[in-house]
Coordinates of C-alpha atoms in Angstrom, one line a residue:
Chain A
M1 CA 147.8 129.7 44.4
K2 CA 145.3 128.1 46.7
D3 CA 146.5 125.4 48.9
L4 CA 144.2 123.0 50.6
P5 CA 143.5 124.4 54.1
K6 CA 145.9 122.9 56.5
E7 CA 143.9 123.9 59.5
P8 CA 140.2 122.8 60.1
L9 CA 137.7 125.6 60.1
S10 CA 137.4 127.4 63.4
S11 CA 133.8 126.3 63.6
E12 CA 134.9 122.7 63.5
I13 CA 137.2 123.0 66.4
T14 CA 135.8 121.5 69.6
P15 CA 136.2 124.2 72.3
K16 CA 139.2 123.4 74.4
A17 CA 137.3 123.5 77.6
V18 CA 134.8 120.9 76.3
Y19 CA 137.6 118.8 74.9
V20 CA 139.4 118.8 78.2
N21 CA 136.3 118.3 80.3
R22 CA 134.5 115.7 78.1
R23 CA 134.8 113.1 80.8
E24 CA 133.5 115.4 83.4
F25 CA 130.5 116.4 81.3
M26 CA 129.5 112.8 80.8
K27 CA 129.9 112.1 84.5
N28 CA 127.7 115.2 85.4
G29 CA 125.2 114.2 82.8
A30 CA 124.9 110.7 84.3
L31 CA 124.6 112.1 87.8
A32 CA 121.9 114.5 86.7
L33 CA 120.0 111.6 85.1
G34 CA 120.4 109.5 88.2
T35 CA 119.2 112.4 90.4
A36 CA 116.2 112.9 88.2
A37 CA 115.3 109.2 88.3
A38 CA 115.7 109.1 92.1
T39 CA 113.7 112.3 92.6
G40 CA 111.0 111.2 90.2
S41 CA 110.5 107.7 91.7
A42 CA 110.5 109.1 95.2
L43 CA 107.8 111.6 94.1
L44 CA 105.7 108.9 92.4
W45 CA 105.8 106.7 95.5
L46 CA 105.0 109.5 97.9
G47 CA 102.3 111.0 95.6
G48 CA 100.4 107.8 95.4
Q49 CA 100.8 107.0 91.7
G50 CA 100.5 103.3 91.2
P51 CA 99.1 101.1 88.5
P52 CA 95.4 100.4 88.6
P53 CA 94.2 96.9 89.5
D54 CA 94.2 94.3 86.8
V55 CA 90.7 94.8 85.5
P56 CA 90.4 92.1 82.8
E57 CA 91.2 89.5 85.4
V58 CA 88.5 90.6 87.8
A59 CA 86.0 91.1 85.0
A60 CA 86.6 87.6 83.7
A61 CA 86.1 86.2 87.3
S62 CA 82.7 87.8 87.4
A63 CA 81.8 86.6 83.9
D64 CA 82.5 83.0 85.0
N65 CA 79.5 83.0 87.4
P66 CA 76.4 83.9 85.4
L67 CA 73.1 84.0 87.3
I68 CA 69.6 83.2 86.2
V69 CA 67.3 86.0 86.8
A70 CA 63.5 86.0 87.0
G71 CA 63.0 89.6 85.9
R72 CA 63.7 93.2 86.3
S73 CA 61.6 95.1 88.8
Y74 CA 63.2 98.5 89.1
D75 CA 65.0 100.6 86.6
V76 CA 66.6 104.0 86.2
P77 CA 65.6 104.4 82.6
D78 CA 67.1 107.7 81.6
E79 CA 70.5 107.3 83.2
A80 CA 73.4 105.2 81.9
Q81 CA 74.5 102.3 83.9
T82 CA 78.0 102.7 85.4
P83 CA 80.5 100.4 83.5
N84 CA 81.1 97.1 85.3
R85 CA 84.8 97.7 85.5
D86 CA 84.2 100.9 87.5
V87 CA 81.7 99.2 89.7
I88 CA 84.1 96.5 90.7
T89 CA 87.3 98.6 91.0
Y90 CA 86.0 101.7 92.8
N91 CA 84.9 100.5 96.2
N92 CA 84.7 101.7 99.8
Y93 CA 85.3 98.5 101.7
Y94 CA 87.7 99.4 104.5
E95 CA 88.1 95.8 105.5
F96 CA 90.4 95.5 102.4
G97 CA 92.0 99.0 102.6
I98 CA 91.1 102.6 102.4
D99 CA 91.9 103.4 98.8
K100 CA 89.2 103.0 96.3
D101 CA 91.1 100.3 94.3
D102 CA 92.3 98.5 97.4
P103 CA 89.3 96.2 97.7
A104 CA 89.7 95.0 94.0
R105 CA 93.4 94.3 94.8
N106 CA 93.0 92.7 98.2
A107 CA 89.6 91.1 98.5
H108 CA 90.7 87.8 96.9
T109 CA 91.7 86.6 100.4
L110 CA 88.0 86.5 101.5
V111 CA 86.6 83.0 101.6
T112 CA 82.9 83.0 100.8
R113 CA 82.2 79.2 101.0
P114 CA 81.2 77.7 103.4
W115 CA 79.3 80.7 104.7
T116 CA 76.6 80.9 107.3
I117 CA 74.3 83.7 108.5
Q118 CA 73.4 83.7 112.1
V119 CA 69.9 85.0 112.9
E120 CA 69.3 86.1 116.5
G121 CA 67.5 88.5 118.8
L122 CA 63.8 89.0 118.8
V123 CA 62.9 86.2 116.3
A124 CA 60.6 83.2 116.6
R125 CA 63.5 80.8 115.8
P126 CA 67.1 81.9 116.3
Q127 CA 69.0 79.9 113.7
T128 CA 72.2 79.6 111.6
I129 CA 71.5 79.4 107.9
D130 CA 73.9 78.2 105.2
V131 CA 74.1 80.8 102.5
D132 CA 73.3 78.4 99.7
T133 CA 70.1 77.4 101.6
L134 CA 69.2 81.0 102.0
L135 CA 69.8 81.8 98.3
N136 CA 67.4 79.0 97.3
W137 CA 64.5 80.5 99.2
F138 CA 63.9 83.4 96.8
P139 CA 63.9 83.8 93.0
L140 CA 66.6 86.3 91.9
E141 CA 65.4 89.5 90.4
E142 CA 67.4 92.3 88.7
R143 CA 67.1 95.9 90.0
V144 CA 68.8 98.9 88.5
Y145 CA 69.4 101.3 91.4
R146 CA 71.2 104.6 91.9
M147 CA 74.0 104.4 94.4
R148 CA 75.0 107.6 96.1
C149 CA 78.1 107.6 98.3
V150 CA 78.3 110.0 101.2
E151 CA 81.5 111.2 99.6
A152 CA 79.5 112.9 96.8
W153 CA 80.0 110.4 94.0
S154 CA 77.4 108.1 92.6
M155 CA 76.8 105.1 90.3
V156 CA 73.9 103.3 88.6
I157 CA 74.2 99.6 89.3
P158 CA 72.2 96.6 88.0
W159 CA 72.0 94.5 91.1
L160 CA 70.7 90.9 91.4
G161 CA 69.1 89.6 94.5
F162 CA 65.8 89.5 96.4
P163 CA 63.8 92.0 98.5
L164 CA 64.9 92.3 102.1
A165 CA 61.2 92.2 103.1
S166 CA 60.9 88.6 101.8
L167 CA 63.8 87.6 104.0
V168 CA 62.5 89.5 107.1
K169 CA 59.1 87.8 106.8
R170 CA 60.7 84.4 106.4
L171 CA 62.8 84.9 109.5
E172 CA 59.7 85.8 111.6
P173 CA 60.7 88.6 113.9
M174 CA 58.6 89.0 117.1
G175 CA 56.1 91.8 117.4
S176 CA 58.5 93.6 119.8
A177 CA 61.2 93.9 117.2
K178 CA 61.7 97.5 116.0
F179 CA 65.0 97.3 114.3
I180 CA 67.2 95.0 112.2
E181 CA 70.9 94.9 112.6
F182 CA 73.5 93.5 110.1
T183 CA 77.1 92.5 110.9
T184 CA 79.9 91.9 108.5
L185 CA 82.4 89.1 108.9
L186 CA 85.2 89.7 111.4
N187 CA 88.3 87.9 110.2
P188 CA 91.6 89.9 110.2
E189 CA 93.3 87.1 108.5
Q190 CA 91.1 87.4 105.5
M191 CA 90.4 91.1 105.9
P192 CA 93.7 92.9 106.2
G193 CA 92.0 96.2 106.9
Q194 CA 90.7 94.9 110.2
R195 CA 94.2 94.6 111.5
S196 CA 94.3 98.3 112.1
P197 CA 91.6 100.0 114.3
I198 CA 90.6 102.7 111.9
L199 CA 86.9 101.7 112.5
K200 CA 85.3 99.6 115.2
W201 CA 85.3 96.1 113.8
P202 CA 83.2 94.2 112.8
Y203 CA 81.2 96.6 110.6
V204 CA 77.6 97.0 111.8
E205 CA 74.6 98.6 110.1
G206 CA 71.0 98.7 110.8
L207 CA 67.5 99.8 109.7
R208 CA 64.2 100.5 111.3
L209 CA 62.0 97.5 110.7
D210 CA 59.6 99.5 108.6
E211 CA 62.5 100.6 106.4
A212 CA 63.6 97.0 106.0
L213 CA 60.1 96.1 104.9
N214 CA 60.0 98.8 102.3
P215 CA 59.9 97.2 98.9
L216 CA 63.1 99.1 97.8
A217 CA 65.3 97.5 100.5
F218 CA 67.2 94.8 98.8
I219 CA 69.7 92.0 99.5
A220 CA 72.1 91.7 96.6
T221 CA 74.0 88.6 95.7
G222 CA 75.2 89.7 92.3
L223 CA 75.5 92.5 89.9
Y224 CA 75.8 92.8 86.1
G225 CA 74.4 89.3 85.7
S226 CA 77.1 87.6 87.8
V227 CA 77.7 86.5 91.3
L228 CA 79.0 89.3 93.5
L229 CA 82.8 89.7 93.6
N230 CA 84.4 89.8 97.0
Q231 CA 85.1 93.6 96.7
S232 CA 81.4 94.2 96.2
G233 CA 80.4 92.4 99.4
A234 CA 80.1 88.7 98.5
P235 CA 78.3 86.5 99.2
L236 CA 75.4 88.9 100.2
R237 CA 75.0 92.5 101.1
L238 CA 72.4 95.1 101.8
V239 CA 71.3 97.7 99.2
T240 CA 69.2 100.7 100.3
P241 CA 69.3 103.0 97.3
W242 CA 67.6 106.0 99.1
K243 CA 70.4 106.0 101.7
Y244 CA 74.1 106.8 101.5
G245 CA 76.2 103.9 100.4
F246 CA 77.8 103.2 103.8
K247 CA 74.4 101.8 104.9
G248 CA 75.0 99.0 102.4
V249 CA 76.7 96.6 104.8
K250 CA 78.7 93.9 103.0
S251 CA 79.5 90.2 103.5
I252 CA 76.8 89.7 106.1
V253 CA 77.3 87.0 108.7
K254 CA 74.8 88.0 111.3
I255 CA 71.2 89.4 111.4
R256 CA 69.8 90.5 114.7
F257 CA 66.3 91.8 115.5
T258 CA 66.1 94.2 118.3
D259 CA 64.0 96.8 120.0
E260 CA 66.9 99.3 120.3
Q261 CA 68.3 101.4 117.5
P262 CA 71.5 99.7 116.4
K263 CA 74.8 101.6 116.8
N264 CA 76.1 101.7 113.2
T265 CA 79.9 101.8 112.6
W266 CA 80.2 105.2 111.0
A267 CA 78.0 106.9 113.5
I268 CA 80.2 105.5 116.2
A269 CA 83.4 106.7 114.4
A270 CA 82.1 110.2 113.7
P271 CA 78.7 110.9 115.2
R272 CA 78.6 114.5 114.0
E273 CA 79.2 113.4 110.4
Y274 CA 77.3 110.2 110.0
G275 CA 73.9 109.4 111.4
F276 CA 71.8 106.3 111.7
Y277 CA 69.3 107.2 109.0
A278 CA 71.8 108.5 106.4
N279 CA 69.1 109.3 103.9
V280 CA 70.4 111.0 100.8
N281 CA 69.5 114.7 101.4
P282 CA 70.9 117.5 99.3
E283 CA 69.7 120.0 102.0
V284 CA 71.8 118.6 104.8
N285 CA 75.5 119.0 104.1
H286 CA 78.1 116.8 105.5
P287 CA 80.0 119.0 108.0
R288 CA 83.1 119.0 105.7
W289 CA 81.6 118.9 102.2
S290 CA 78.5 119.8 100.2
Q291 CA 75.8 117.1 99.5
A292 CA 74.0 119.4 97.0
N293 CA 75.6 117.7 94.0
E294 CA 77.5 114.6 93.1
R295 CA 79.8 113.2 90.5
R296 CA 78.3 110.3 88.6
I297 CA 81.2 108.0 87.9
G298 CA 82.0 108.2 84.2
E299 CA 80.5 111.6 83.8
F300 CA 82.4 114.9 83.5
Q301 CA 79.9 117.4 84.9
R302 CA 78.5 117.1 88.4
R303 CA 74.7 116.5 88.7
K304 CA 72.3 117.7 91.3
T305 CA 71.6 115.3 94.1
L306 CA 68.0 114.3 94.5
P307 CA 66.1 114.0 97.8
F308 CA 66.2 110.4 98.9
N309 CA 68.4 109.8 95.8
G310 CA 65.3 110.1 93.6
Y311 CA 63.2 107.6 95.5
A312 CA 61.2 110.1 97.5
D313 CA 57.9 108.7 96.1
E314 CA 58.7 105.3 97.5
V315 CA 60.2 106.2 100.9
A316 CA 59.4 109.8 102.0
G317 CA 56.4 108.5 103.9
L318 CA 58.6 106.5 106.2
Y319 CA 59.9 109.8 107.7
A320 CA 56.7 111.9 107.8
G321 CA 56.9 114.3 110.7
M322 CA 60.6 113.6 111.4
D323 CA 63.2 116.4 111.5
L324 CA 65.6 115.1 108.8
R325 CA 68.2 117.7 109.9
A326 CA 68.4 116.3 113.4
N327 CA 68.0 112.7 112.1
F328 CA 70.6 112.9 109.4
Chain B
M1 CA 111.2 145.5 83.4
A2 CA 113.1 144.7 80.3
V3 CA 113.2 141.2 79.2
T4 CA 117.0 141.4 79.0
N5 CA 117.1 141.7 82.7
I6 CA 115.9 138.2 83.2
R7 CA 118.9 136.0 83.5
I8 CA 118.5 132.3 83.0
P9 CA 120.4 130.5 85.8
G10 CA 123.4 128.4 84.7
W11 CA 121.8 125.1 85.9
M12 CA 118.9 125.7 83.5
R13 CA 121.3 126.0 80.6
L14 CA 122.8 122.7 81.9
E15 CA 126.2 124.3 82.5
G16 CA 128.6 121.6 83.5
I17 CA 126.7 119.0 81.5
L18 CA 126.5 120.5 78.0
T19 CA 128.8 123.5 78.3
P20 CA 131.5 124.5 80.7
Q21 CA 130.4 126.3 83.9
R22 CA 131.0 130.0 83.9
R23 CA 130.7 130.3 87.6
K24 CA 132.0 127.3 89.5
E25 CA 129.3 125.7 91.6
P26 CA 129.8 122.2 93.1
W27 CA 127.6 119.4 91.8
P28 CA 126.3 121.1 88.6
W29 CA 124.1 118.0 88.1
L30 CA 122.1 118.6 91.3
K31 CA 119.6 121.3 90.3
P32 CA 118.8 120.1 86.8
G33 CA 118.5 116.5 88.1
V34 CA 116.0 117.5 90.8
F35 CA 114.2 119.8 88.3
F36 CA 113.6 117.1 85.7
G37 CA 112.7 114.6 88.5
S38 CA 110.1 117.1 89.7
L39 CA 108.3 116.9 86.4
V40 CA 107.9 113.2 86.7
P41 CA 104.7 113.2 88.7
L42 CA 103.0 115.6 86.2
V43 CA 104.2 113.5 83.2
G44 CA 103.1 110.3 84.9
L45 CA 99.7 111.8 85.6
A46 CA 99.4 113.0 82.0
V47 CA 100.4 109.6 80.5
R48 CA 98.0 107.7 82.8
A49 CA 95.2 110.1 82.1
S50 CA 95.7 109.8 78.3
Q51 CA 95.6 106.0 78.7
G52 CA 92.5 106.0 80.9
E53 CA 94.4 104.5 83.8
L54 CA 93.4 106.9 86.5
G55 CA 90.6 104.7 87.7
A56 CA 86.9 105.2 87.9
N57 CA 87.1 108.7 89.2
P58 CA 90.0 110.3 87.3
I59 CA 89.3 113.8 88.4
A60 CA 89.5 113.0 92.1
Q61 CA 92.5 110.9 91.5
A62 CA 94.4 113.7 89.7
E63 CA 93.3 116.1 92.5
N64 CA 94.6 113.9 95.2
E65 CA 97.9 113.1 93.5
L66 CA 98.6 116.8 92.6
G67 CA 97.8 117.9 96.1
L68 CA 99.9 115.3 97.8
T69 CA 102.8 116.1 95.5
A70 CA 102.5 119.8 96.4
L71 CA 102.6 118.9 100.1
V72 CA 105.7 116.7 99.6
F73 CA 107.5 119.6 97.9
L74 CA 106.4 122.1 100.6
V75 CA 107.7 119.8 103.3
A76 CA 111.0 119.3 101.4
S77 CA 111.4 123.1 101.0
L78 CA 110.8 123.5 104.8
A79 CA 113.4 120.8 105.5
C80 CA 116.3 122.6 103.8
T81 CA 117.2 125.0 106.5
P82 CA 117.0 122.5 109.4
A83 CA 119.2 120.1 107.3
K84 CA 121.9 122.8 107.1
R85 CA 121.7 123.7 110.8
L86 CA 121.4 120.2 112.2
L87 CA 123.4 118.2 109.8
G88 CA 125.7 120.8 108.3
W89 CA 124.5 120.0 104.8
T90 CA 124.6 122.9 102.4
W91 CA 123.3 121.3 99.2
P92 CA 119.6 121.3 100.2
M93 CA 119.9 125.1 100.5
R94 CA 120.7 125.3 96.9
L95 CA 117.5 123.4 96.1
R96 CA 115.3 125.4 98.4
R97 CA 114.0 127.9 95.9
Q98 CA 113.2 125.3 93.2
L99 CA 111.5 123.0 95.7
G100 CA 109.3 125.8 96.9
L101 CA 108.4 126.8 93.4
S102 CA 107.6 123.2 92.6
A103 CA 105.3 123.1 95.6
F104 CA 103.5 126.2 94.3
F105 CA 103.4 124.8 90.8
Y106 CA 101.7 121.5 92.0
A107 CA 99.4 123.4 94.4
L108 CA 98.3 125.6 91.6
L109 CA 97.6 122.6 89.4
H110 CA 95.7 121.0 92.3
F111 CA 93.6 124.1 92.6
L112 CA 93.0 124.4 88.9
T113 CA 91.9 120.7 88.7
Y114 CA 89.4 121.5 91.4
L115 CA 88.2 124.7 89.7
V116 CA 88.1 123.6 86.1
L117 CA 87.6 119.8 86.1
D118 CA 85.9 119.1 89.4
Q119 CA 83.6 122.2 89.8
F120 CA 83.7 123.2 86.1
F121 CA 83.8 127.0 86.9
D122 CA 80.9 126.7 89.2
W123 CA 82.0 129.9 91.0
E124 CA 79.0 129.9 93.3
A125 CA 79.7 126.4 94.6
M126 CA 83.4 127.1 94.8
L127 CA 82.9 130.3 96.9
A128 CA 80.5 128.4 99.1
D129 CA 83.1 125.7 99.5
I130 CA 85.8 128.2 100.5
A131 CA 83.5 130.0 102.9
E132 CA 81.8 127.1 104.5
R133 CA 84.1 124.1 104.4
P134 CA 87.0 124.6 106.7
F135 CA 89.2 122.1 104.9
I136 CA 88.8 124.0 101.7
T137 CA 89.2 127.3 103.4
V138 CA 92.6 126.4 104.9
G139 CA 93.8 124.8 101.6
F140 CA 92.9 127.9 99.7
A141 CA 94.5 130.1 102.3
A142 CA 97.7 128.1 101.9
L143 CA 97.7 128.6 98.2
V144 CA 97.0 132.3 98.5
I145 CA 99.9 132.7 100.9
M146 CA 102.2 130.9 98.4
V147 CA 101.5 133.4 95.6
P148 CA 103.5 136.4 96.8
I149 CA 106.3 134.0 98.0
A150 CA 106.5 132.5 94.6
I151 CA 106.5 135.8 92.8
T152 CA 109.2 137.3 95.0
S153 CA 111.4 134.2 94.8
T154 CA 114.0 135.8 92.4
N155 CA 117.3 137.4 93.3
G156 CA 115.9 140.6 91.9
W157 CA 113.1 140.7 94.5
I158 CA 115.6 140.0 97.3
R159 CA 117.4 143.1 96.3
R160 CA 114.3 145.2 95.8
L161 CA 112.8 144.3 99.1
G162 CA 116.0 144.1 101.1
F163 CA 117.0 140.8 102.6
V164 CA 115.3 141.4 106.0
R165 CA 111.9 142.3 104.6
W166 CA 112.2 139.6 101.9
Q167 CA 113.0 137.0 104.6
R168 CA 110.0 138.1 106.8
L169 CA 107.7 137.7 103.8
H170 CA 109.0 134.3 103.0
Q171 CA 108.6 133.2 106.6
L172 CA 104.9 133.1 105.7
V173 CA 105.7 129.7 104.2
Y174 CA 105.6 128.3 107.8
L175 CA 101.9 129.2 107.9
A176 CA 101.4 127.7 104.5
G177 CA 103.0 124.4 105.7
I178 CA 100.7 124.3 108.7
L179 CA 97.6 125.1 106.7
A180 CA 98.4 122.5 104.0
A181 CA 98.9 119.8 106.7
I182 CA 95.6 120.7 108.3
H183 CA 93.9 120.8 104.8
F184 CA 95.0 117.2 104.3
F185 CA 94.1 116.1 107.8
W186 CA 90.5 117.5 107.7
R187 CA 89.9 116.1 104.2
V188 CA 90.5 112.5 105.1
K189 CA 87.5 110.5 106.3
I190 CA 88.9 108.3 109.0
D191 CA 92.4 106.9 108.4
V192 CA 94.5 109.9 109.5
N193 CA 97.8 108.1 109.6
Q194 CA 99.2 109.7 106.4
P195 CA 98.0 113.2 107.2
L196 CA 99.3 112.9 110.7
T197 CA 102.7 111.8 109.4
Y198 CA 102.9 115.0 107.3
A199 CA 101.7 117.2 110.1
A200 CA 104.3 115.7 112.4
I201 CA 107.1 116.3 110.0
V202 CA 105.9 119.9 109.5
G203 CA 105.7 120.3 113.3
V204 CA 109.3 119.0 113.8
L205 CA 110.7 121.2 111.1
L206 CA 109.1 124.3 112.6
A207 CA 110.1 123.2 116.1
V208 CA 113.7 123.0 115.0
R209 CA 113.5 126.6 113.8
A210 CA 111.8 127.7 117.0
A211 CA 114.5 126.1 119.1
F212 CA 117.3 127.9 117.1
W213 CA 115.3 131.1 117.3
A214 CA 114.9 130.7 121.1
R215 CA 118.6 129.9 121.6
K216 CA 119.6 133.0 119.7
R217 CA 117.2 135.2 121.6
Y218 CA 117.5 133.8 125.1
G219 CA 120.6 131.6 125.0
P220 CA 124.1 132.7 126.2
K221 CA 125.0 136.1 124.8
P222 CA 128.1 136.5 122.7
A223 CA 131.2 137.7 124.6
P224 CA 130.6 141.3 125.7
R225 CA 134.0 142.5 124.4
A226 CA 132.7 142.3 120.8
Q227 CA 130.2 145.0 121.7
A228 CA 132.7 147.0 123.7
V229 CA 135.0 147.3 120.7
R230 CA 132.2 148.6 118.5
R231 CA 131.4 151.3 121.1

């Protein structure tokens, strides 16, 4: 006769050790989870994993300020334009921090109105010009240029602005002027990066006067159809597409004409690595990395870097007879 | 070597959490906790990459994060012995092997990102980089040094090599630490605060070892009678 089993099956019995230690297992499990969480968050913090800047917000800010443009004078027809969100969130603007997305996060503290540009040195009339006055002097044109950073990445950007040559002629430099020097705003309250001496502030850049008069040299006041955002160098900045990006001095407050070659900020910081000319040159490597190729932002494969960033026809003549290895 | 010879450590089987511990070890939660925490940077990177949240230059971003995480683990593994000798803590010693292996794991991912995603198997460019760019030379050297250390990290290899030889081999990690810190320092364009901080920590951790070594070598000798007895 079969009775109902009085005992549960052996497989159903919780092992005694587990039964006894259930509380300890739970405690150890919780401690393991806590340790994992603490280790993980410490690593995320130390390893530099943070959320990207709020792109829709900055994009909307730029869409609020459309500009009227007379026409497009230069183009890079066979190369895709870099998406706007990349152009306005991937910036080297050490006045607002050294990470690429720092300027997009921090540049909102920059006040761009009222804004004046001081003109001095070897000019007929030294003067201080309100930026809105200056912007009314010239019709805005759109120019799509390649932008090659000395760090071996590049973009294609539709700038808005006017030729630097028009501005130079209007400012009437004296015949003795050989160079033009630009200076960025110095204001550690608005520019948190200037509170630490990683570079000699304010940022200074310069061009030979014949370079400044080359039709390619451009003063940008906008990009992608809108007024420049602060992280892109508002309210006005230099664009010299045949040179490495650091020549493109941002948020300009001073223009000086001089007969001496200006001492530009990066050449002061590391004279072996950054020169005055800074022409894009795949033949002359940066001491610490190759300049032979570049990563176009948004593309997977690297592409070959072109002499003068593809603008040799327009500018190579400026450097005829010069040793471009010595004058890098 | 037969597969059966590989023994999965108790902490990997979550002994003390899911099942009773066979061999009593204090804090059974420590190793699995740190292990799962160590995977967080990789998971975080993968999640952000899949959502397109690595910024405009995702390859460079991944390279930087993986490299920095590798350096953090390397420094942590170098800190275990000084923590025991200076503070009397023993628990970091139980983590040393897995911290070192995590350092190697992230360093390898860092290198593979450079090789596969950044250079896309452009061996010529990569060899030129290693030969001509000092910061890449030292970074690559640090990785190469870590390979034998990672391979011989098991108890089996300690037995096979003998402890003294094994220890001598693993002391190469000091060199890897120095090279990794230099790699970071030379890579940065201008703001060297963060690389200098890591270099300083590596320096202090090695100086502590040097001090203990010097005291053992040149410090007061143990009482002579101990030797007399042996003779």
